[in-house]
Coordinates of C-alpha atoms and ligand atoms in Angstrom, one line a residue:
X46 CA -4.6 27.5 7.5
X47 CA -1.6 25.3 6.9
X48 CA -3.2 21.9 7.1
X49 CA -1.2 18.8 6.6
X50 CA -2.1 15.2 6.6
X51 CA 0.5 13.0 8.3
X52 CA 0.2 9.2 7.8
X53 CA 2.4 7.0 9.9
X54 CA 2.7 3.3 8.8
X55 CA 2.9 0.1 11.0
X56 CA 6.6 0.4 11.7
X57 CA 6.2 4.1 12.9
X58 CA 3.6 2.8 15.6
X59 CA 5.1 -0.6 16.3
X60 CA 6.0 -0.2 20.0
X61 CA 6.2 2.6 22.6
X62 CA 9.6 3.9 21.3
X63 CA 8.2 4.3 17.8
X64 CA 5.0 5.9 19.0
X65 CA 7.3 8.3 21.1
X66 CA 9.2 9.4 17.9
X67 CA 5.8 9.8 16.1
X68 CA 4.6 12.1 18.8
X69 CA 7.9 14.1 18.7
X70 CA 7.4 14.5 14.8
X71 CA 3.7 15.6 15.1
X72 CA 4.7 18.0 18.1
X73 CA 7.5 19.5 15.8
X74 CA 4.9 20.3 13.0
X75 CA 2.5 21.9 15.6
X76 CA 5.4 24.0 16.9
X77 CA 6.0 25.2 13.3
X78 CA 2.3 26.5 13.2
X79 CA 1.0 23.5 11.0
X80 CA -2.3 22.0 11.6
X81 CA -1.9 18.2 11.4
X82 CA -4.5 15.5 10.8
X83 CA -2.9 12.2 11.8
X84 CA -3.7 8.8 10.3
X85 CA -2.0 5.6 11.7
X86 CA -1.8 2.1 10.6
X87 CA -2.1 -0.8 12.8
X88 CA 1.0 -1.7 14.8
X89 CA 3.4 -3.6 12.5
X90 CA 2.4 -7.1 11.8
X91 CA -1.0 -6.8 13.5
X92 CA -3.0 -7.0 10.3
X93 CA -1.3 -10.2 9.3
X94 CA -1.7 -11.7 12.7
X95 CA -5.6 -10.7 12.7
X96 CA -6.0 -12.3 9.3
X97 CA -4.2 -15.4 10.6
X98 CA -6.6 -15.6 13.6
X99 CA -9.5 -15.3 11.3
X100 CA -8.2 -18.1 9.0
X101 CA -7.4 -20.4 12.0
X102 CA -10.9 -19.8 13.4
X103 CA -12.5 -20.5 10.2
X104 CA -10.8 -23.9 10.1
X105 CA -12.5 -24.7 13.5
X106 CA -9.4 -24.0 15.7
X107 CA -11.0 -21.9 18.3
X108 CA -8.2 -22.2 20.8
X109 CA -5.6 -21.3 18.3
X110 CA -7.5 -18.3 17.1
X111 CA -8.1 -16.9 20.7
X112 CA -4.5 -17.6 21.6
X113 CA -3.4 -15.1 18.7
X114 CA -6.0 -12.6 19.9
X115 CA -4.7 -12.9 23.4
X116 CA -1.1 -12.2 22.4
X117 CA -2.4 -9.1 20.4
X118 CA -4.4 -7.9 23.5
X119 CA -1.2 -8.2 25.7
X120 CA 0.9 -6.3 23.2
X121 CA -1.5 -3.4 22.9
X122 CA -2.1 -3.3 26.6
X123 CA 1.7 -3.3 27.4
X124 CA 2.2 -0.5 24.8
X125 CA -0.5 1.6 26.2
X126 CA 0.7 1.1 29.9
X127 CA 4.2 2.1 28.8
X128 CA 2.9 5.2 27.0
X129 CA 0.1 6.5 29.0
X130 CA 0.7 7.2 32.8
X131 CA -2.0 9.7 33.6
X132 CA -4.3 7.4 35.6
X133 CA -7.6 8.6 34.2
X134 CA -6.6 8.3 30.6
X135 CA -4.9 5.1 31.1
X136 CA -7.8 3.4 32.8
X137 CA -10.1 4.5 30.0
X138 CA -7.5 3.3 27.4
X139 CA -7.1 -0.1 28.9
X140 CA -10.8 -0.4 29.2
X141 CA -11.2 0.4 25.5
X142 CA -8.6 -2.1 24.6
X143 CA -10.1 -4.8 26.7
X144 CA -13.6 -4.1 25.2
X145 CA -12.3 -4.3 21.7
X146 CA -10.6 -7.5 22.3
X147 CA -13.7 -9.0 24.0
X148 CA -15.7 -8.2 20.9
X149 CA -13.0 -9.6 18.6
X150 CA -13.0 -13.0 20.7
X151 CA -16.7 -13.2 20.3
X152 CA -16.4 -12.8 16.6
X153 CA -13.7 -15.4 16.5
X154 CA -15.7 -17.9 18.5
X155 CA -18.7 -17.4 16.2
X156 CA -16.4 -18.0 13.2
X157 CA -15.1 -21.1 14.7
X158 CA -18.6 -22.4 15.1
X159 CA -19.9 -21.4 11.7
X160 CA -16.7 -22.2 9.8
X161 CA -17.2 -19.7 7.0
X162 CA -15.0 -16.6 6.6
X163 CA -16.8 -14.1 4.5
X164 CA -15.1 -10.9 3.1
X165 CA -17.4 -8.9 5.4
X166 CA -16.4 -10.7 8.5
X167 CA -12.7 -10.6 7.5
X168 CA -13.0 -6.7 7.3
X169 CA -14.7 -6.6 10.6
X170 CA -11.9 -8.7 12.2
X171 CA -8.9 -6.9 10.6
X172 CA -10.5 -3.5 11.6
X173 CA -9.5 -4.0 15.4
X174 CA -5.8 -3.4 14.4
X175 CA -6.4 0.3 13.3
X176 CA -9.2 0.9 15.7
X177 CA -6.9 0.1 18.7
X178 CA -3.7 1.6 17.4
X179 CA -5.3 5.0 16.7
X180 CA -6.8 5.1 20.2
X181 CA -3.4 4.4 21.8
X182 CA -1.6 6.8 19.6
X183 CA -4.2 9.6 20.4
X184 CA -3.8 9.0 24.1
X185 CA -0.1 9.0 23.8
X186 CA -0.2 12.3 22.1
X187 CA -2.2 13.9 24.8
X188 CA 0.1 12.5 27.4
X189 CA 2.9 14.4 25.5
X190 CA 0.9 17.8 25.4
X191 CA -0.4 17.4 21.9
X192 CA -4.1 18.4 22.0
X193 CA -5.4 15.3 20.2
X194 CA -8.8 13.8 19.7
X195 CA -9.4 10.3 18.4
X196 CA -11.8 10.1 15.5
X197 CA -13.4 6.8 14.4
X198 CA -12.2 6.7 10.7
X199 CA -15.3 4.8 9.7
X200 CA -17.5 7.8 10.5
X201 CA -15.6 9.8 7.7
X202 CA -14.3 7.3 5.1
X203 CA -17.5 6.1 3.4
X204 CA -17.1 3.4 0.7
X205 CA -19.3 1.1 -1.3
X206 CA -19.8 -2.4 0.0
X207 CA -17.0 -4.1 -2.0
X208 CA -15.5 -5.6 1.2
X209 CA -11.6 -6.0 1.4
X210 CA -11.2 -3.6 -1.5
X211 CA -13.9 -1.0 -1.0
X212 CA -14.3 1.9 -3.2
X213 CA -14.3 5.3 -1.5
X214 CA -17.4 7.7 -2.0
X215 CA -15.5 11.0 -2.6
X216 CA -18.4 13.4 -2.2
X217 CA -19.5 11.6 1.1
X218 CA -16.0 11.6 2.4
X219 CA -15.7 15.4 1.6
X220 CA -19.0 16.2 3.4
X221 CA -18.1 14.0 6.5
X222 CA -14.5 15.6 6.7
X223 CA -16.0 19.1 6.6
X224 CA -18.6 18.2 9.2
X225 CA -16.5 16.1 11.5
X226 CA -12.9 17.0 11.1
X227 CA -12.7 20.6 10.1
X228 CA -14.4 21.9 13.3
X229 CA -11.8 20.1 15.4
X230 CA -8.9 21.5 13.3
X231 CA -10.3 24.9 13.7
X232 CA -10.5 24.5 17.5
X233 CA -6.7 23.7 17.3
X234 CA -7.1 20.0 17.9
X235 CA -5.0 17.3 16.3
X236 CA -7.5 14.6 14.9
X237 CA -5.9 11.0 15.1
X238 CA -7.7 8.3 13.1
X239 CA -7.0 4.8 11.8
X240 CA -6.1 4.2 8.3
X241 CA -7.4 1.4 5.9
X242 CA -10.8 1.0 7.7
X243 CA -14.0 2.5 6.5
X244 CA -17.6 1.9 6.4
X245 CA -20.3 1.6 3.8
X246 CA -23.4 4.0 4.0
X247 CA -25.2 1.6 6.3
X248 CA -22.3 1.8 8.9
X249 CA -21.0 -1.8 8.1
X250 CA -17.2 -2.0 8.4
X251 CA -15.2 -2.2 5.1
X252 CA -11.4 -1.8 4.2
X253 CA -9.5 -0.3 1.5
X254 CA -7.3 -3.1 0.7
X255 CA -3.8 -4.1 2.0
X256 CA -1.5 -1.1 2.6
X257 CA -4.7 1.1 2.4
X258 CA -3.6 3.5 5.2
X259 CA -1.7 5.5 2.5
X260 CA -4.9 5.8 0.7
X261 CA -6.8 7.0 3.7
X262 CA -4.1 9.8 4.1
X263 CA -4.5 10.8 0.4
X264 CA -8.3 10.9 0.6
X265 CA -8.4 12.9 3.7
X266 CA -5.7 15.2 2.3
X267 CA -7.9 15.6 -0.9
X268 CA -11.2 16.1 1.1
X269 CA -9.6 18.8 3.2
X270 CA -7.5 20.4 0.5
X271 CA -4.5 19.9 2.6
X272 CA -1.2 21.8 1.9
X273 CA 0.7 18.5 1.9
X274 CA 0.3 14.8 2.5
X275 CA 3.1 13.2 4.5
X276 CA 3.7 9.5 4.2
X277 CA 5.9 8.6 7.2
X278 CA 7.5 5.1 6.9
X279 CA 10.7 3.2 7.8
X280 CA 13.1 4.2 4.9
X281 CA 14.3 7.7 3.9
X282 CA 11.7 8.0 1.0
X283 CA 11.1 6.4 -2.5
X284 CA 14.4 4.7 -3.3
X285 CA 15.9 3.7 -6.6
X286 CA 14.7 0.1 -5.6
X287 CA 13.7 -1.8 -2.6
X288 CA 16.6 -1.3 -0.2
X289 CA 15.9 -4.8 1.4
X290 CA 16.9 -6.3 -2.0
X291 CA 19.5 -3.9 -3.0
X292 CA 21.3 -2.1 -0.2
X293 CA 23.0 0.3 -2.7
X294 CA 19.5 1.8 -3.2
X295 CA 19.6 5.6 -3.2
X296 CA 16.8 7.9 -2.2
X297 CA 15.0 9.8 -5.1
X298 CA 14.7 13.4 -4.0
X299 CA 12.0 14.2 -6.4
X300 CA 9.7 12.2 -8.6
X301 CA 6.6 12.8 -10.6
X302 CA 3.0 11.8 -9.7
X303 CA 3.0 9.6 -12.8
X304 CA 6.2 7.9 -12.0
X305 CA 5.3 7.3 -8.3
X306 CA 2.0 5.9 -9.5
X307 CA 3.6 3.4 -11.9
X308 CA 6.0 2.4 -9.3
X309 CA 3.4 1.7 -6.8
X310 CA 1.2 -0.2 -9.2
X311 CA 4.1 -2.4 -10.1
X312 CA 4.9 -3.4 -6.6
X313 CA 7.0 -0.6 -4.8
X314 CA 5.6 -1.3 -1.4
X315 CA 6.5 2.1 -0.1
X316 CA 3.2 3.6 -1.4
X317 CA -0.3 2.1 -2.0
X318 CA -1.1 2.3 -5.7
X319 CA -4.2 4.3 -5.4
X320 CA -2.6 6.9 -3.1
X321 CA -1.6 9.3 -5.7
X322 CA -5.0 9.9 -7.5
X323 CA -6.8 12.0 -4.9
X324 CA -3.6 14.1 -4.6
X325 CA -3.1 14.5 -8.3
X326 CA -6.7 15.6 -8.8
X327 CA -6.1 18.4 -6.3
X328 CA -2.5 19.1 -7.1
X329 CA -1.6 18.5 -3.5
X330 CA 2.3 17.5 -3.0
X331 CA 2.9 14.1 -1.5
X332 CA 6.1 13.8 0.6
X333 CA 7.5 10.3 1.6
X334 CA 9.6 10.6 5.0
X335 CA 11.3 8.5 7.4
X336 CA 10.1 8.5 11.1
X337 CA 13.4 7.0 12.1
X338 CA 15.3 9.8 10.5
X339 CA 13.0 12.7 10.4
X340 CA 15.8 15.3 9.6
X341 CA 16.0 13.6 6.2
X342 CA 14.0 15.6 3.5
X343 CA 12.6 12.4 1.9
X344 CA 11.1 12.2 -1.4
X345 CA 8.8 14.9 -2.9
X346 CA 6.2 13.7 -5.3
X347 CA 5.1 16.6 -7.6
X348 CA 3.1 17.0 -10.7
X349 CA 6.3 17.8 -12.9
X350 CA 9.6 16.2 -12.1
X351 CA 12.7 18.0 -13.3
X352 CA 14.6 16.1 -16.0
X353 CA 17.1 13.7 -15.0
X354 CA 20.4 12.5 -16.6
X355 CA 19.7 8.8 -15.9
X356 CA 16.7 7.3 -18.0
X357 CA 15.2 5.7 -14.9
X358 CA 14.2 6.9 -11.6
X359 CA 13.4 3.6 -9.8
X360 CA 13.0 -0.2 -10.3
X361 CA 9.9 -2.0 -8.8
X362 CA 9.1 -5.8 -8.6
X363 CA 5.8 -7.3 -8.3
X364 CA 6.1 -11.0 -7.1
X365 CA 3.5 -13.8 -6.6
X366 CA 2.3 -13.6 -10.3
X367 CA 1.1 -16.3 -12.7
X368 CA 1.3 -16.4 -16.5
X369 CA -1.4 -17.8 -18.5
X370 CA -1.0 -19.0 -22.1
X371 CA -4.0 -19.4 -24.2
X372 CA -3.4 -20.9 -27.7
X373 CA -6.1 -21.4 -30.3
X374 CA -6.0 -21.5 -34.1
X375 CA -9.5 -20.1 -34.0
X376 CA -8.0 -16.8 -33.2
X377 CA -6.5 -16.6 -36.7
X378 CA -8.3 -13.9 -38.6
X379 CA -11.2 -13.6 -36.2
X380 CA -12.4 -10.6 -34.2
X381 CA -14.1 -10.6 -30.9
X382 CA -11.8 -13.4 -29.6
X383 CA -10.0 -10.9 -27.1
X384 CA -13.4 -9.7 -25.9
X385 CA -14.4 -13.5 -25.0
X386 CA -11.1 -14.0 -23.1
X387 CA -11.3 -10.7 -21.2
X388 CA -15.1 -11.4 -20.4
X389 CA -13.8 -14.5 -18.5
X390 CA -11.3 -12.5 -16.5
X391 CA -14.0 -10.0 -15.8
X392 CA -16.4 -12.7 -14.6
X393 CA -13.9 -13.8 -11.9
X394 CA -12.9 -10.3 -11.1
X395 CA -9.4 -11.0 -11.9
X396 CA -7.1 -8.0 -12.9
X397 CA -4.6 -8.6 -15.8
X398 CA -1.3 -6.9 -15.5
X399 CA 0.3 -7.5 -18.8
X400 CA -0.7 -8.9 -22.2
X401 CA 1.1 -10.1 -25.1
X402 CA -0.4 -11.6 -28.4
X403 CA 0.7 -13.4 -31.5
X404 CA -1.2 -14.7 -34.5
X405 CA -2.6 -17.8 -32.6
X406 CA -1.8 -17.1 -28.8
X407 CA -2.3 -14.8 -26.1
X408 CA -0.2 -14.6 -22.9
X409 CA -1.5 -12.8 -19.9
X410 CA -0.1 -12.3 -16.3
X411 CA -2.3 -12.0 -13.2
X412 CA -1.8 -12.0 -9.4
X413 CA -1.7 -15.6 -8.3
X414 CA -5.1 -16.3 -6.8
X415 CA -7.4 -19.3 -5.8
X416 CA -9.6 -18.6 -8.8
X417 CA -7.0 -19.5 -11.4
X418 CA -8.3 -23.2 -11.9
X419 CA -11.7 -21.9 -12.5
X420 CA -10.4 -19.2 -14.9
X421 CA -8.4 -21.9 -16.7
X422 CA -11.5 -24.1 -17.0
X423 CA -13.5 -21.4 -18.6
X424 CA -10.7 -20.3 -21.0
X425 CA -10.3 -24.1 -21.8
X426 CA -13.7 -23.9 -23.4
X427 CA -12.2 -21.5 -26.0
X428 CA -8.7 -22.7 -26.5
X429 CA -5.8 -24.7 -25.0
X430 CA -4.7 -23.2 -21.7
X431 CA -1.5 -23.4 -19.6
X432 CA -0.8 -21.5 -16.4
X433 CA 2.3 -21.3 -14.3
X434 CA 2.9 -19.5 -11.0
X435 CA 6.0 -18.2 -9.1
X436 CA 6.6 -15.4 -11.7
X437 CA 7.7 -11.8 -11.1
X438 CA 7.3 -8.7 -13.1
X439 CA 10.2 -6.2 -13.0
X440 CA 9.4 -2.6 -13.9
X441 CA 11.7 0.2 -14.7
X442 CA 10.2 3.7 -14.4
X443 CA 11.2 7.1 -15.5
X444 CA 10.0 10.1 -17.5
X445 CA 13.2 10.3 -19.3
X446 CA 12.8 7.0 -21.2
X447 CA 10.3 8.8 -23.5
X448 CA 11.7 8.9 -27.0
X449 CA 15.3 7.5 -25.9
X450 CA 16.6 5.0 -28.3
X451 CA 18.6 2.0 -27.3
X452 CA 16.9 1.6 -23.9
X453 CA 15.6 -2.0 -24.5
X454 CA 19.1 -3.1 -25.5
X455 CA 20.7 -1.8 -22.4
X456 CA 18.1 -3.2 -20.2
X457 CA 18.3 -6.7 -21.7
X458 CA 22.1 -6.6 -21.8
X459 CA 22.0 -6.1 -18.0
X460 CA 19.9 -9.2 -17.6
X461 CA 21.2 -11.3 -20.3
X462 CA 22.0 -14.1 -17.8
X463 CA 18.3 -14.3 -16.8
X464 CA 15.6 -16.1 -18.8
X465 CA 13.0 -13.4 -19.8
X466 CA 9.5 -14.7 -20.3
X467 CA 7.4 -11.6 -21.5
X468 CA 8.2 -8.1 -22.4
X469 CA 6.1 -4.9 -22.4
X470 CA 6.9 -1.5 -23.4
X471 CA 4.7 1.3 -24.7
X472 CA 1.5 0.9 -22.7
X473 CA 2.8 3.8 -20.8
X474 CA 5.7 5.9 -22.2
X475 CA 7.4 6.0 -18.7
X476 CA 8.0 2.3 -18.0
X477 CA 9.6 -0.8 -19.2
X478 CA 8.7 -4.2 -17.8
X479 CA 9.4 -7.8 -18.2
X480 CA 8.4 -11.1 -16.7
X481 CA 10.8 -13.6 -15.2
X482 CA 10.8 -16.5 -12.7
X483 CA 10.4 -15.2 -9.2
X484 CA 13.5 -16.9 -8.0
X485 CA 15.6 -14.7 -10.5
X486 CA 13.9 -11.4 -9.4
X487 CA 16.3 -10.2 -6.8
X488 CA 19.3 -11.0 -9.0
X489 CA 17.7 -9.0 -12.0
X490 CA 17.0 -6.0 -9.7
X491 CA 20.6 -5.9 -8.4
X492 CA 22.0 -6.3 -12.0
X493 CA 19.9 -3.5 -13.3
X494 CA 20.6 -1.3 -10.4
X495 CA 24.3 -1.8 -11.0
X496 CA 23.9 -1.0 -14.6
X497 CA 21.7 2.2 -14.5
X498 CA 22.6 3.9 -11.1
X499 CA 26.4 3.7 -11.2
X500 CA 26.7 7.4 -12.0
X501 CA 23.5 8.9 -10.5
X502 CA 22.4 12.6 -11.2
X503 CA 22.9 14.4 -7.9
X504 CA 20.0 16.8 -8.7
X505 CA 17.6 13.8 -8.5
X506 CA 19.3 11.4 -6.3
X507 CA 20.8 11.5 -2.8
X508 CA 24.4 10.6 -3.8
X509 CA 25.8 12.0 -0.5
X510 CA 24.3 9.1 1.3
X511 CA 26.4 6.7 -0.9
X512 CA 29.6 8.6 -0.2
X513 CA 29.1 8.3 3.6
Ligands
ADP184 P1 4.6 1.2 6.1 O1 4.3 0.2 7.3 O2 5.1 2.5 6.6 O3 3.2 1.5 5.3 P2 5.6 -0.5 4.1 O4 6.2 -1.7 4.6 O5 4.3 -0.5 3.7 O6 5.7 0.6 5.3 O7 6.5 0.2 3.0 C1 7.8 0.5 3.3 C2 8.8 -0.6 2.7 O8 8.7 -0.6 1.3 C3 10.2 -0.4 2.9 O9 10.7 -0.9 4.2 C4 10.9 -1.0 1.6 O10 11.4 -2.4 2.1 C5 9.7 -1.3 0.7 N1 10.1 -0.7 -0.6 C6 9.8 -1.3 -1.8 N2 10.2 -0.7 -2.8 C7 10.7 0.5 -2.3 C8 11.3 1.6 -3.0 N3 11.3 1.8 -4.3 N4 11.6 2.7 -2.2 C9 11.4 2.6 -0.8 N5 11.0 1.5 -0.1 C10 10.6 0.5 -0.9
LIG185 N1 -2.7 -2.2 8.3 C1 -3.1 -2.4 7.1 C2 -2.1 -3.5 6.3 O1 -1.2 -3.8 6.9 C3 -3.1 -1.1 6.2 C4 -1.7 -0.4 6.2 O2 -1.0 -0.5 7.0 O3 -1.7 0.4 5.3 O4 -2.4 -3.8 5.2
MG186 MG1 2.5 0.5 3.5

């Protein structure tokens, strides 16, 4: 059975026209004899707006929160009406949307009364985006003669109770997928489910973290041993850098799992960082494709990428970082000091991206977050501490930097006009990264792109697109 998991991001379901394109892509796969399982995100920007509604309600602004919800209700109703004309299906769909938004309004009213937004309530509020979008998409597919069935992702994606970044329970997901998805697929149905949302074993709603629908796609693909996992988005594939920053960016035709994982971890928004792992474990190819340009062959992520003339495949940037400098003469000749520092980061559940040490000082970079003052206060008990926000990490990734000499010189020559705060190479053999001020990040990426992609290898990069 040629089973393929197709994940469509927010822009691929943003309005009736986008959902129409998505339906045509899925129908095309069915016509080829494939058995798709479809995972969809919330309509674009809906997750941000739901989080905004939650924040506004938690500040006591009940009217403001309900106004956001009311605009979202209208957007979903209008989309449903434009897509589903069959009267029985459209009445049921509008009813479903109204019921969900009535429940959301109830939660927002409660929140505006108690004024405390917990991670658990935040997950509940934000889940409405995928719950409603997936239902609309399933109905739109049926209207277009795709034999689709809506499946509540929370019945399959079982996680722990770490709200807002829940950890999937692989064995349970495999069991649920076998029980609830496989029979539908065998009957020739196309299951449609929301990404990102999940539930713990007690049935309480959780989420997999922002951008988590890619992760859902990969988990379902892994659980069902799919032939491929397709991530459909709004660009032609993984590009040599974010095309919004650098319009000269080229499509990367093929990239290794390891390279794609590094890129995602270091901020290439096109893929969620954890997406690759379930696919790697089971050796399932991942494809990144463009729902606005389905004829384009996209990017294929495979276990081994062919070698490439250029040292790097792509440049990623991670913004909104802070740098923390810890300086103490006590560090001189002592051991256990690093452990004390990392225990503090652990206590505040704060992940460290990059570390650099000298005889008496340690510099660390972390995502800017509200806990920084508390972390600094704890570190202040050990040493002198300074921290500064608005930093960005630029990361160049490529398997072909292994063992190449002179790479650092070429990289830092390209950005010689920019003040570099911290450098890291070696933690992984396939990336080089450095930290700069956020305001310099776009310029640094453009300068590096111009230096390293002026003569791209046509085996690896889509150079035809540049010629057009
Ligand atoms: P979706 O809603 O489909 O999940 P995202 O907005 O999460 O889409 O990711 C797609 C976006 O990622 C693109 O529009 C692009 O601006 C951005 N992006 C960042 N880095 C890259 C890269 N290296 N290649 C392609 N896209 C990138
Ligand atoms: N809707 C969620 C988000 O915007 C998940 C996703 O789209 O991947 O983060
Ligand atoms: Mg995404």
